[in-house]
Coordinates of C-alpha atoms in Angstrom, one line a residue:
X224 CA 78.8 31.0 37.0
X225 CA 81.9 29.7 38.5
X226 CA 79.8 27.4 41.1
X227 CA 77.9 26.2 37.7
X228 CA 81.3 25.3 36.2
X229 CA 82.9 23.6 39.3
X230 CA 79.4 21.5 39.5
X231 CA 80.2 20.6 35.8
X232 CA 83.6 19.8 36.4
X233 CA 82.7 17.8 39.8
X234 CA 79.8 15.8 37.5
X235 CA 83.0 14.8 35.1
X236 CA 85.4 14.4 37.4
X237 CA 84.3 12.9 40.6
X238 CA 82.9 9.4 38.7
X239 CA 86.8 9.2 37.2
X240 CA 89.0 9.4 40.0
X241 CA 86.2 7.2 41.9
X242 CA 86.7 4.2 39.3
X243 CA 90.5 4.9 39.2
X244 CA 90.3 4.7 42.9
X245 CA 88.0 1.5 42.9
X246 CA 90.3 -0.1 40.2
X247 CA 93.8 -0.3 42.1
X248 CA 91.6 -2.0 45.1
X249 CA 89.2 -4.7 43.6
X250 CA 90.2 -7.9 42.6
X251 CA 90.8 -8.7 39.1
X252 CA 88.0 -11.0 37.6
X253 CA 90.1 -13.6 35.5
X254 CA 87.7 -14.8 32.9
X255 CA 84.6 -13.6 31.4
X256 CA 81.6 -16.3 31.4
X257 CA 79.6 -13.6 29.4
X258 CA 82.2 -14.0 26.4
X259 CA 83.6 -17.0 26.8
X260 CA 87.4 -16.6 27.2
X261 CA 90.4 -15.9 29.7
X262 CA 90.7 -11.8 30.3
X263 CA 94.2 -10.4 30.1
X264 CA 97.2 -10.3 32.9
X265 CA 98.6 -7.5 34.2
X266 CA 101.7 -6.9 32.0
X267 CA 105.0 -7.9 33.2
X268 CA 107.6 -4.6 32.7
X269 CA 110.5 -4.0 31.7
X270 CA 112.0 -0.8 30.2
X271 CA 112.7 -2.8 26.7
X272 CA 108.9 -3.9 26.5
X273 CA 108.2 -0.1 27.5
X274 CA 110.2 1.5 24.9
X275 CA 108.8 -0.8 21.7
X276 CA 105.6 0.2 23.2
X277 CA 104.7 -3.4 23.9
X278 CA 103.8 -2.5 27.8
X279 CA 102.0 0.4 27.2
X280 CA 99.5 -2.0 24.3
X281 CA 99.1 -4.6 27.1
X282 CA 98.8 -2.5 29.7
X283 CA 95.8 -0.9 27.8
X284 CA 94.3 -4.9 26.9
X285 CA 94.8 -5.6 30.6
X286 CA 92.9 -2.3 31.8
X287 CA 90.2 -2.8 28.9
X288 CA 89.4 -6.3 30.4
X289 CA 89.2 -5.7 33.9
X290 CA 87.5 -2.0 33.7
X291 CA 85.3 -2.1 37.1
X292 CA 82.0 -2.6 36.7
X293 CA 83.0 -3.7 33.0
X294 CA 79.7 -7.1 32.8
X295 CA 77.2 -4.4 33.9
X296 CA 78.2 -1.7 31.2
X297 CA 78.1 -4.7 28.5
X298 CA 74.7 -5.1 29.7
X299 CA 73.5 -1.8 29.3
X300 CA 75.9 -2.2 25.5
X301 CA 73.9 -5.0 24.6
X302 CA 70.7 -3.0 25.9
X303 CA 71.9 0.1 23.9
X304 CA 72.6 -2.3 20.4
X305 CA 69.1 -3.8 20.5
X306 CA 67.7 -0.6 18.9
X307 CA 70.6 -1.8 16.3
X308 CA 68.9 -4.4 14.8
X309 CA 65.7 -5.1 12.6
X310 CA 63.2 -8.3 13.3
X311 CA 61.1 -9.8 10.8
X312 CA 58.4 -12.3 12.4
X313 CA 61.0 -15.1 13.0
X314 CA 63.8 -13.9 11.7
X315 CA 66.4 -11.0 13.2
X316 CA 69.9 -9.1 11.4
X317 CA 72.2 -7.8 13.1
X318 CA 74.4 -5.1 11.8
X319 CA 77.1 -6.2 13.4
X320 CA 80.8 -6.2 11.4
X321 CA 81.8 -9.6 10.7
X322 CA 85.4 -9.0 8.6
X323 CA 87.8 -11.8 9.7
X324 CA 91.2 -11.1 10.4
X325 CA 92.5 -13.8 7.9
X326 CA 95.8 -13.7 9.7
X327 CA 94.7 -15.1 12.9
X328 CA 94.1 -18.3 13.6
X329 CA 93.3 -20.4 16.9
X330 CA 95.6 -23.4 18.0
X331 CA 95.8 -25.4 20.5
X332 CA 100.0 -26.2 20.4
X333 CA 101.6 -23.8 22.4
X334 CA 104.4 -22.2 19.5
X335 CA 105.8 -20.1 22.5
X336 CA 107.3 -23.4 24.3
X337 CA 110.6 -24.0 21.8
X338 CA 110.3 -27.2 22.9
X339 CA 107.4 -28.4 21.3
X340 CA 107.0 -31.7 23.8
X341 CA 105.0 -34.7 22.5
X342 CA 102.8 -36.7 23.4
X343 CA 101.9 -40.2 23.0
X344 CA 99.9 -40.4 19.4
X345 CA 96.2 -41.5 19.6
X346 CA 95.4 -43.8 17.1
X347 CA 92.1 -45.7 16.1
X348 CA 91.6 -49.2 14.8
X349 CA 88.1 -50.5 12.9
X350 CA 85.4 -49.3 14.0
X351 CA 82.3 -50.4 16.3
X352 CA 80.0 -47.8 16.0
X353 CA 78.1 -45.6 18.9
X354 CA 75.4 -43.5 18.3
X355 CA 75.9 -40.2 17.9
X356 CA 73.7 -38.0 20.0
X357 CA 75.8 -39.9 23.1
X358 CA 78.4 -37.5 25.1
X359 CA 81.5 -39.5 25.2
X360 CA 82.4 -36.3 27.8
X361 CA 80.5 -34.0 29.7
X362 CA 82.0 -30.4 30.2
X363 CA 82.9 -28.5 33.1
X364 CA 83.8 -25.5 31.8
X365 CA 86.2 -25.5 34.3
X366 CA 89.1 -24.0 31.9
X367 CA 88.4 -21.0 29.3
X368 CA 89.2 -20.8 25.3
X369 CA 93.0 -21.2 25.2
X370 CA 95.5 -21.1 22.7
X371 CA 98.0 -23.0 25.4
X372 CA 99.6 -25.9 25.4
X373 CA 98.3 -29.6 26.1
X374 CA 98.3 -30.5 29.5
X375 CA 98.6 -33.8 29.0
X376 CA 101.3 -35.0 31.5
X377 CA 103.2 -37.6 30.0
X378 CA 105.7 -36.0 27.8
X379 CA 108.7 -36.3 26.2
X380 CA 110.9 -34.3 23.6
X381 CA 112.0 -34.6 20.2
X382 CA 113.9 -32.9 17.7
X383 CA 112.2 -34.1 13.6
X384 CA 115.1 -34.6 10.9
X385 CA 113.4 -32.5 7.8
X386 CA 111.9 -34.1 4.8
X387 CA 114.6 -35.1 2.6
X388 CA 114.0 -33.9 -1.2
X389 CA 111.8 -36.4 -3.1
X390 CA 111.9 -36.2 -7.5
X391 CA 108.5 -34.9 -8.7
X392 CA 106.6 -37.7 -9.9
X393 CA 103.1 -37.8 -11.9
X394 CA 99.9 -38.5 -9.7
X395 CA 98.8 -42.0 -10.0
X396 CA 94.6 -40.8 -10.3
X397 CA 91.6 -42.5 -12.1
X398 CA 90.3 -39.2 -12.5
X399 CA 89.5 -38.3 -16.0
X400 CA 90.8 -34.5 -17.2
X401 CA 88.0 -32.0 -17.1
X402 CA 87.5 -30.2 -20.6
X403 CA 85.5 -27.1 -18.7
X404 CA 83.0 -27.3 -15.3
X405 CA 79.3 -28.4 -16.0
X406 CA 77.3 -25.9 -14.1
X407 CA 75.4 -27.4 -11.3
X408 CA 71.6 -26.5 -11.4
X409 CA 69.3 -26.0 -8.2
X410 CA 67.4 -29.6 -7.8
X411 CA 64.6 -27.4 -6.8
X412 CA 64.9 -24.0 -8.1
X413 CA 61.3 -22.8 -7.1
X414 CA 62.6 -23.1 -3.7
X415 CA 64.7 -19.7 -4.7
X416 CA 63.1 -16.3 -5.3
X417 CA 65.6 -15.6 -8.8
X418 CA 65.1 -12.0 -8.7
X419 CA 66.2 -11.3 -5.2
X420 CA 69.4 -9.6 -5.3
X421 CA 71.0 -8.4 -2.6
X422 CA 74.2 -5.7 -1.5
X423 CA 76.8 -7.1 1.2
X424 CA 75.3 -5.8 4.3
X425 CA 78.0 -7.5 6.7
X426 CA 75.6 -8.3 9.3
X427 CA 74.6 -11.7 10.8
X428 CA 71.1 -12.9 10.3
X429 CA 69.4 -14.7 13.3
X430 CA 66.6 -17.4 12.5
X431 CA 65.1 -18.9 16.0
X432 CA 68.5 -19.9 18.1
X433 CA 70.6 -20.3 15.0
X434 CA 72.7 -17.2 13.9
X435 CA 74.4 -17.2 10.4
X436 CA 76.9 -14.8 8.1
X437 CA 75.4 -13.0 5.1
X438 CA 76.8 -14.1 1.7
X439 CA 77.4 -12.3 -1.1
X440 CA 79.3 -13.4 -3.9
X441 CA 81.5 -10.6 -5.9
X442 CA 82.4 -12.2 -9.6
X443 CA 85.6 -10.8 -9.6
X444 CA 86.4 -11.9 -6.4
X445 CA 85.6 -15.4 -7.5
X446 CA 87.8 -15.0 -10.6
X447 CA 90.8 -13.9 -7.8
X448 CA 90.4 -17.0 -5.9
X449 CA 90.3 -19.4 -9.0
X450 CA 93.2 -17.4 -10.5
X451 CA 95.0 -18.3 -7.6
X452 CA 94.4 -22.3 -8.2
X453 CA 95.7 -21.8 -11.4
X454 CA 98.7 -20.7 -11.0
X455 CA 99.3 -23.9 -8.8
X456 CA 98.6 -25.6 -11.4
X457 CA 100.4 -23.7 -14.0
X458 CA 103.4 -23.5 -11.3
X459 CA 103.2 -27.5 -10.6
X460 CA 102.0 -29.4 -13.5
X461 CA 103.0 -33.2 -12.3
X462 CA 100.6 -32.2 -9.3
X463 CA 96.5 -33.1 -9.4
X464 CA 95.1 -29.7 -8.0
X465 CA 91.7 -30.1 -6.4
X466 CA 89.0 -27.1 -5.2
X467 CA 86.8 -27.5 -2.6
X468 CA 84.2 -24.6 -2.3
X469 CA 82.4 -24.9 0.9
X470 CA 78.8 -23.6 0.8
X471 CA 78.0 -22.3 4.5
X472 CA 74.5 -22.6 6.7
X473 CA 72.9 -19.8 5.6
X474 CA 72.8 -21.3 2.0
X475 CA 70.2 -23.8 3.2
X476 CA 69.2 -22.8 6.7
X477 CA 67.6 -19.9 6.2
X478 CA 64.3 -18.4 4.2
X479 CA 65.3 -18.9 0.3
X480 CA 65.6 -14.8 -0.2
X481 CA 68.9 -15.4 1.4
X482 CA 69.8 -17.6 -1.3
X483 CA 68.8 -15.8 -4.5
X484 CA 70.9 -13.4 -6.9
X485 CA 74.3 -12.4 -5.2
X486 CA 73.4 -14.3 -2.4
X487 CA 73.5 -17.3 -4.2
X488 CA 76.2 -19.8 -2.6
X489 CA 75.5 -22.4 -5.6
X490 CA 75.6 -19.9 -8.2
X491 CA 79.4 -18.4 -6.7
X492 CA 80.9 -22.2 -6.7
X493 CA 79.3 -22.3 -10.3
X494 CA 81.1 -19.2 -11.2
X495 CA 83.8 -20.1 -9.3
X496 CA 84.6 -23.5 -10.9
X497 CA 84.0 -22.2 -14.4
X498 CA 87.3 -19.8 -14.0
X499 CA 89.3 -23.0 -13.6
X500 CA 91.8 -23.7 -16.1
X501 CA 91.7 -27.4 -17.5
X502 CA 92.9 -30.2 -15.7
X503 CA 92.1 -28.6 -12.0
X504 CA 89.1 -31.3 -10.6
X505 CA 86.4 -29.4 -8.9
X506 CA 84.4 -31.0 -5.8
X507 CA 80.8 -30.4 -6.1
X508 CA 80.4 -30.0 -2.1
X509 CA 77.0 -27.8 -2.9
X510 CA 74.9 -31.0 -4.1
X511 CA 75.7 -33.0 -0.6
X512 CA 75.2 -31.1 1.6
X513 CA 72.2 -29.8 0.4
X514 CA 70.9 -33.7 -0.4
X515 CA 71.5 -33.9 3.6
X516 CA 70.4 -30.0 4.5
X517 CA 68.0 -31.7 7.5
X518 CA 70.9 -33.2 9.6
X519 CA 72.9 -31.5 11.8
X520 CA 76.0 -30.4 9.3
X521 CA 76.2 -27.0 10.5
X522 CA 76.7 -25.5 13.7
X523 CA 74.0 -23.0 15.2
X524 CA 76.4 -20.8 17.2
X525 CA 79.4 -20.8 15.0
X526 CA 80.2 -20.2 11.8
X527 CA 81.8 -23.4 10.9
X528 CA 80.0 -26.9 9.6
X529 CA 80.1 -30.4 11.6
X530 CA 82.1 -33.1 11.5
X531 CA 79.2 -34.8 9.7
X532 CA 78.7 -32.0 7.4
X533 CA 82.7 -32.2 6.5
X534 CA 82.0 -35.7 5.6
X535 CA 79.3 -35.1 3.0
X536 CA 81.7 -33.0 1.6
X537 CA 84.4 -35.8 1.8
X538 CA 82.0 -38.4 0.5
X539 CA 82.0 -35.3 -2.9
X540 CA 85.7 -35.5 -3.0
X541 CA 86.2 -39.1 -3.4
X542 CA 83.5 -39.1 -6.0
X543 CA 85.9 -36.6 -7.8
X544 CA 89.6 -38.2 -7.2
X545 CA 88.4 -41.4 -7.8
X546 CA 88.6 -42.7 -4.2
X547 CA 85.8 -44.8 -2.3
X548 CA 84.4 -43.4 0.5
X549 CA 83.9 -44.9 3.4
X550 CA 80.2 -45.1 4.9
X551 CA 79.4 -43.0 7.8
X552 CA 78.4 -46.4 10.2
X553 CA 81.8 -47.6 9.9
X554 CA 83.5 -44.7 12.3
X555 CA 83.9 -44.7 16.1
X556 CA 81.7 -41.8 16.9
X557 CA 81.1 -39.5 20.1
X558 CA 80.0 -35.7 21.0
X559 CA 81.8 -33.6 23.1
X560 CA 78.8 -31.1 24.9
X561 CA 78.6 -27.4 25.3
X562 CA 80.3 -25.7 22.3
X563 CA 79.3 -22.0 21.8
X564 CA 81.3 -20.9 19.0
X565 CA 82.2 -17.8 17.0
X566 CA 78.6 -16.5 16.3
X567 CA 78.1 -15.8 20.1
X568 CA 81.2 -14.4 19.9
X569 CA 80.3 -11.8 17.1
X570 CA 77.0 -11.0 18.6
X571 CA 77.9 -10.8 21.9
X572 CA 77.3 -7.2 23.1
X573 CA 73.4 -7.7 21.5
X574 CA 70.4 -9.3 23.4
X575 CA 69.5 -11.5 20.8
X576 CA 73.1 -13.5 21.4
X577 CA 71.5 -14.9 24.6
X578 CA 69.9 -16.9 22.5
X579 CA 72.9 -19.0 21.5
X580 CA 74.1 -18.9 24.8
X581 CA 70.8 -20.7 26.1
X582 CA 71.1 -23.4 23.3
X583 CA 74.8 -24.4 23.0
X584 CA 75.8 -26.6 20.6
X585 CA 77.6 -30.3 20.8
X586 CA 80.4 -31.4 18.5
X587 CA 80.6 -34.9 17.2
X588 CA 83.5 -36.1 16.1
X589 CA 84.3 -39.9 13.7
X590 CA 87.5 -41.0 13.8
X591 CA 89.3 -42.1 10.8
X592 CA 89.1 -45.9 11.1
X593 CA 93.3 -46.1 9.5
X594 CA 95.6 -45.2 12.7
X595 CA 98.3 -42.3 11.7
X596 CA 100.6 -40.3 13.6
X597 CA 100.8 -35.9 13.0
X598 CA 103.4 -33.9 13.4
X599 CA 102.9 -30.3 14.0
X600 CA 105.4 -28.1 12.5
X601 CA 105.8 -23.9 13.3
X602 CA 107.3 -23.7 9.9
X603 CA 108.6 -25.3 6.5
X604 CA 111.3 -26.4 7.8
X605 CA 109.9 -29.1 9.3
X606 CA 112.2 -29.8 12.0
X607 CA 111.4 -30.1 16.2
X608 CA 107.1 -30.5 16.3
X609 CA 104.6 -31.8 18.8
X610 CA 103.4 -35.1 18.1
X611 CA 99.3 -35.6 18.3
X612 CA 96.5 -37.6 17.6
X613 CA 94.1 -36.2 14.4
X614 CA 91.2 -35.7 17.0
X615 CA 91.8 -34.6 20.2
X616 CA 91.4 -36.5 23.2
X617 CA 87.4 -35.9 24.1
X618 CA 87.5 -35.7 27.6
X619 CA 90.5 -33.3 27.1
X620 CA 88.7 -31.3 24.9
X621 CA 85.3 -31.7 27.5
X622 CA 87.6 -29.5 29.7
X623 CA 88.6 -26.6 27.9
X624 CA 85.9 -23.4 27.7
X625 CA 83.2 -23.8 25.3
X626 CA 84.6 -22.0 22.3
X627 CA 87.8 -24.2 21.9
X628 CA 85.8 -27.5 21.3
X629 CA 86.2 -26.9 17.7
X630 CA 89.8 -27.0 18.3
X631 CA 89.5 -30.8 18.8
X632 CA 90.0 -31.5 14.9
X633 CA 93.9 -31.8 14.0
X634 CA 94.5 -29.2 16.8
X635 CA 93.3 -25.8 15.5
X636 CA 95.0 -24.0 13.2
X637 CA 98.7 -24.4 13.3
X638 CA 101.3 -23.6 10.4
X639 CA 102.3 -27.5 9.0
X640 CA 100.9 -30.5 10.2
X641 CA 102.5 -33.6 8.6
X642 CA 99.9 -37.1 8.5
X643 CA 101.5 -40.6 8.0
X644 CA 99.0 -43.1 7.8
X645 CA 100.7 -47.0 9.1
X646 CA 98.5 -48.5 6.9
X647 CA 97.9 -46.9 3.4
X648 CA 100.3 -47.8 1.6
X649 CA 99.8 -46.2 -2.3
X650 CA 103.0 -43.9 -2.4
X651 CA 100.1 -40.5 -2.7
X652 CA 101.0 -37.5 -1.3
X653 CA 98.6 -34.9 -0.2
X654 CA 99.2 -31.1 0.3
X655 CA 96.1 -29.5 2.1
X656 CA 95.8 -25.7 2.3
X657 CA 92.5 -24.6 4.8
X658 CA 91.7 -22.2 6.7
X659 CA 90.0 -23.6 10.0
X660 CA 86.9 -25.2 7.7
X661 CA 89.3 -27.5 6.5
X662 CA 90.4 -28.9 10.2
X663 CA 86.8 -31.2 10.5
X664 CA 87.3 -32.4 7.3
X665 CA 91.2 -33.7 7.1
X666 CA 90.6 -36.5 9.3
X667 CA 88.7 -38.3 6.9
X668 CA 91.6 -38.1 3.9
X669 CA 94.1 -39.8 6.4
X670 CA 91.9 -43.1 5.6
X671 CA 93.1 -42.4 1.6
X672 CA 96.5 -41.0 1.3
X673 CA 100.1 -42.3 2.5
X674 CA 101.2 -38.8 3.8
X675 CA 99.2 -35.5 4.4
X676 CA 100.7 -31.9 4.8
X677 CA 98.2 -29.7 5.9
X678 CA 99.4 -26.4 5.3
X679 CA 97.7 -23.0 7.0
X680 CA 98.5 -19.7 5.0
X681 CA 97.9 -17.3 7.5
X682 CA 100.4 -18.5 9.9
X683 CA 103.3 -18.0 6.5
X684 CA 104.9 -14.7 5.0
X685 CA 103.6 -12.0 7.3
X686 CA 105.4 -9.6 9.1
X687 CA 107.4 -11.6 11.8
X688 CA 106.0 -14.8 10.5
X689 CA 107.9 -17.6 8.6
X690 CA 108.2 -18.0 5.3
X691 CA 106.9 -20.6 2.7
X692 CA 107.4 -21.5 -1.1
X693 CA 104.7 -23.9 -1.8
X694 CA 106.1 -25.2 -5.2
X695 CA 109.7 -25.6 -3.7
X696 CA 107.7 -27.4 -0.7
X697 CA 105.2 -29.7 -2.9
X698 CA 108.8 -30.5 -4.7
X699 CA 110.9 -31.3 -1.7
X700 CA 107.9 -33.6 0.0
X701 CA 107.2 -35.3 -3.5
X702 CA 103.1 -34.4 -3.5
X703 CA 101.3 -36.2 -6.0
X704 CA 97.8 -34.5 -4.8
X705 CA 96.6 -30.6 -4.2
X706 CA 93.8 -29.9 -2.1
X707 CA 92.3 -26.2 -1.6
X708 CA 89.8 -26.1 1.2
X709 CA 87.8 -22.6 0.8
X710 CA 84.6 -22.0 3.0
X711 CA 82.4 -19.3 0.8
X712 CA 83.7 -16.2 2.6
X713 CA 88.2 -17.5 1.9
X714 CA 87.3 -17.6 -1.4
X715 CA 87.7 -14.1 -2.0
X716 CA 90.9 -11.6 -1.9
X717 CA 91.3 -11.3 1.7
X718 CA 92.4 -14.8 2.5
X719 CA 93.5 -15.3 -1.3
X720 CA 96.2 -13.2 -1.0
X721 CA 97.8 -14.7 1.7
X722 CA 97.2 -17.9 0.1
X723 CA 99.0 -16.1 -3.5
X724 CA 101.8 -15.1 -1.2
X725 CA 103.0 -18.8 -0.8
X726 CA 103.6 -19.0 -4.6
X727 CA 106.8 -17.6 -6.1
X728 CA 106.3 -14.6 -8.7

């Protein structure tokens, strides 16, 4: 028996202290091609870091992402997980947890430098037109995802006096004051199944090489979210609040059972919008997108639209605060190749995630035809910042790893970003609160509005983070305008509370 029992032992032990021995000699791999993005360091210590624990957390991160032998056992993981899913003809789900962490959010201005160094601001003039399946930059994928900060070598400080205190004043709109939200019906409801409810798997459905999240609309999580735009209104009543709902591509990219019942993107907004107290305008976003459902508004491999999908959803906002959009030929257009966004991400470790590795999205970008200069801010304060164009440079962005193209539209996510157009002239200001569905679309607005302050809630009022008062900031900064940019899946309590957290009790 003992001879069994130091086999067993041997079997248990021999394959640890081999890995252990193989992991203080190999080299380090620095970046993972299989996930997209730069693995950790090792840790630098110090007996401080040790005894907050700090060390001991990155030293596990570090160990976690260089593991030996770590690609081949995410092979056999992904082998393992495709027993884990369930294929119907065409289509495949994947039950695979797709909860966001609403307080993350993916920049590309380094907050760590307290510098913040600037560089010259890219600005754009009229348009001449190029078509828009044309790279204006190839990738090399030569640099991975980052969060870092521009390389861009010609750089120079500054230090941003804050925004002086300007009176309240009433919104100068030729809007007209909504009595109650006329429900928006289907165009073509027999292309919906009506009785096909459905119960929030949180799985990602596949369809061909295009991957999407499941919907499912809660009511009382859409009366949350429009609660939430209420009390902006009731808390700034010289201010026009506007809500954007923003339907996502599984509401018209995949077989019509995903849009019935619960699952019904349309029918949420609907809900949604009817929970709005008077005065708040509502932006039908549903109806254009849908009326444009055959272009390419939506990404395949990430969860987020296009910049041309943003723009349908523009085009519905001007419709509703009386502005007149501009037509889609009259931007300077380009694509920057090779994005593989956050659905590859989320699918990684299953086979069927080769599939959007194999056919990578490209993102196109317009830029606004009015030149303007932004100001990114780490807080309300609104003093230092790092001075940048509203789209990144392309070939810039043609360098960085394939997840961080998105990134190209006003930077990422960052905490304030303050727009001043040099040419609009019509004393509006706009706030802007987004999460990152709003960065494709804010480019457009700085072709209607005097200043912008797009303002990111998950970087405000959590622990360690800075702190915000939105009325006290719409009040200081003199907004005339309110925008809330919610994709399908913020309009709910998880990112609404943050959001409510901004607003004083």
């Amino acid at each position: 028996m003992k001879k069994w029992f130091a086999a067993i032992i041997a079997t248990f032990l021999v394959p640890i202290f081999a890995l252990f021995f193989i992991s203080l000699v190999d080299v380090d791999a620095t970046e993972s091609l299989d996930e997209n993005r730069k693995l950790a360091d090792f840790p630098a210590f110090s007996f401080p870091a040790l005894a907050k624990g700090d060390f001991t957390a990155n030293f596990e991160t570090y160990y976690s992402d260089t593991f030996p032998f770590r690609e081949n056992l995410l092979g056999a993981s992904r082998t393992i997980n495709s027993f884990y899913s369930l294929s119907f003809g065409d289509e495949d789900t994947i039950l695979v947890d797709t909860n966001k962490d609403w307080e993350q959010g993916g920049s590309l201005i380094d907050f760590g430098d307290p510098s913040l160094s600037t560089t010259t601001s890219q600005t754009t003039s009229a348009a001449t037109t190029t078509e828009p399946t044309t790279p204006a930059a190839t990738t090399t994928d030569s640099a991975p995802a980052t969060s870092g900060s521009d390389t861009t070598t010609s750089e120079t400080t500054t230090a941003t006096t804050p925004v002086t205190t300007t009176e309240p004043t009433t919104p100068a709109t030729t809007t007209t004051l909504l009595t109650s939200w006329e429900e928006y019906t289907h165009p073509n409801p027999g292309e919906v199944t009506p009785s096909a409810e459905a119960s929030d798997t949180g799985a990602i459905l596949m369809v061909g090489n295009a991957a999407m999240e499941h919907y499912y609309g809660v009511d009382s999580s859409l009366e949350y979210y429009a609660n939430c735009l209420n009390r902006v209104q009731e808390l700034l009543p010289h201010v026009q609040v506007h809500a954007m709902f923003c339907p996502t591509s599984i509401e018209f990219n995949a077989p019509s059972k995903y849009q019935a019942g619960t699952r019904s993107q349309l029918r949420a907004m609907n809900y949604a919008y009817s929970q709005l107290d008077v005065g708040i305008i509502p932006v039908n976003t549903w109806a254009k997108l849908y009326e444009h459902r055959d272009e390419y508004i939506y990404f395949r491999t990430d969860h987020h639209w296009t910049q041309r999908g943003a723009y349908y959803a523009y085009t519905a906002f001007c419709e509703a605060a009386g502005f007149t959009p501009h037509a889609l030929e009259e931007y300077t257009t380009g694509t920057v190749e090779n994005f593989v966004g956050t659905m590859y991400v989320y699918t990684k470790n299953y086979p069927q995630s080769q599939r959007l590795l194999d056919n990578p999205d490209y993102v196109e970008y317009f830029m606004p035809i009015n030149p303007s200069t932004m100001t990114i801010y780490r807080d309300a304060t609104l003093t230092g910042g790092a001075t940048r164009s509203v789209i990144a440079d392309p070939e810039y962005m043609a360098g960085l790893g394939r997840s961080a193209k998105y990134m190209m539209f006003i930077w990422g996510d960052n905490p304030v970003s303050h727009i001043v157009s040099e040419t609009i002239d019509n004393d509006r200001v706009l706030i802007v609160t987004k999460e990152s569905y709003g960065n494709a679309l804010v480019p457009y607005l700085t072709d209607h509005f005097e200043e912008i302050y797009v303002i990111d809630p998950r970087n405000f009022n959590g622990d360690g983070e800075p702190t915000i008062d939105l009325v006290e900031f719409a009040n200081r900064v003199g907004a005339t305008d309110f925008l809330a940019i919610n994709y399908a899946f913020s309009a709910t309590p998880n990112f609404m509370k943050i959001f409510n957290q901004m607003l004083p009790e």
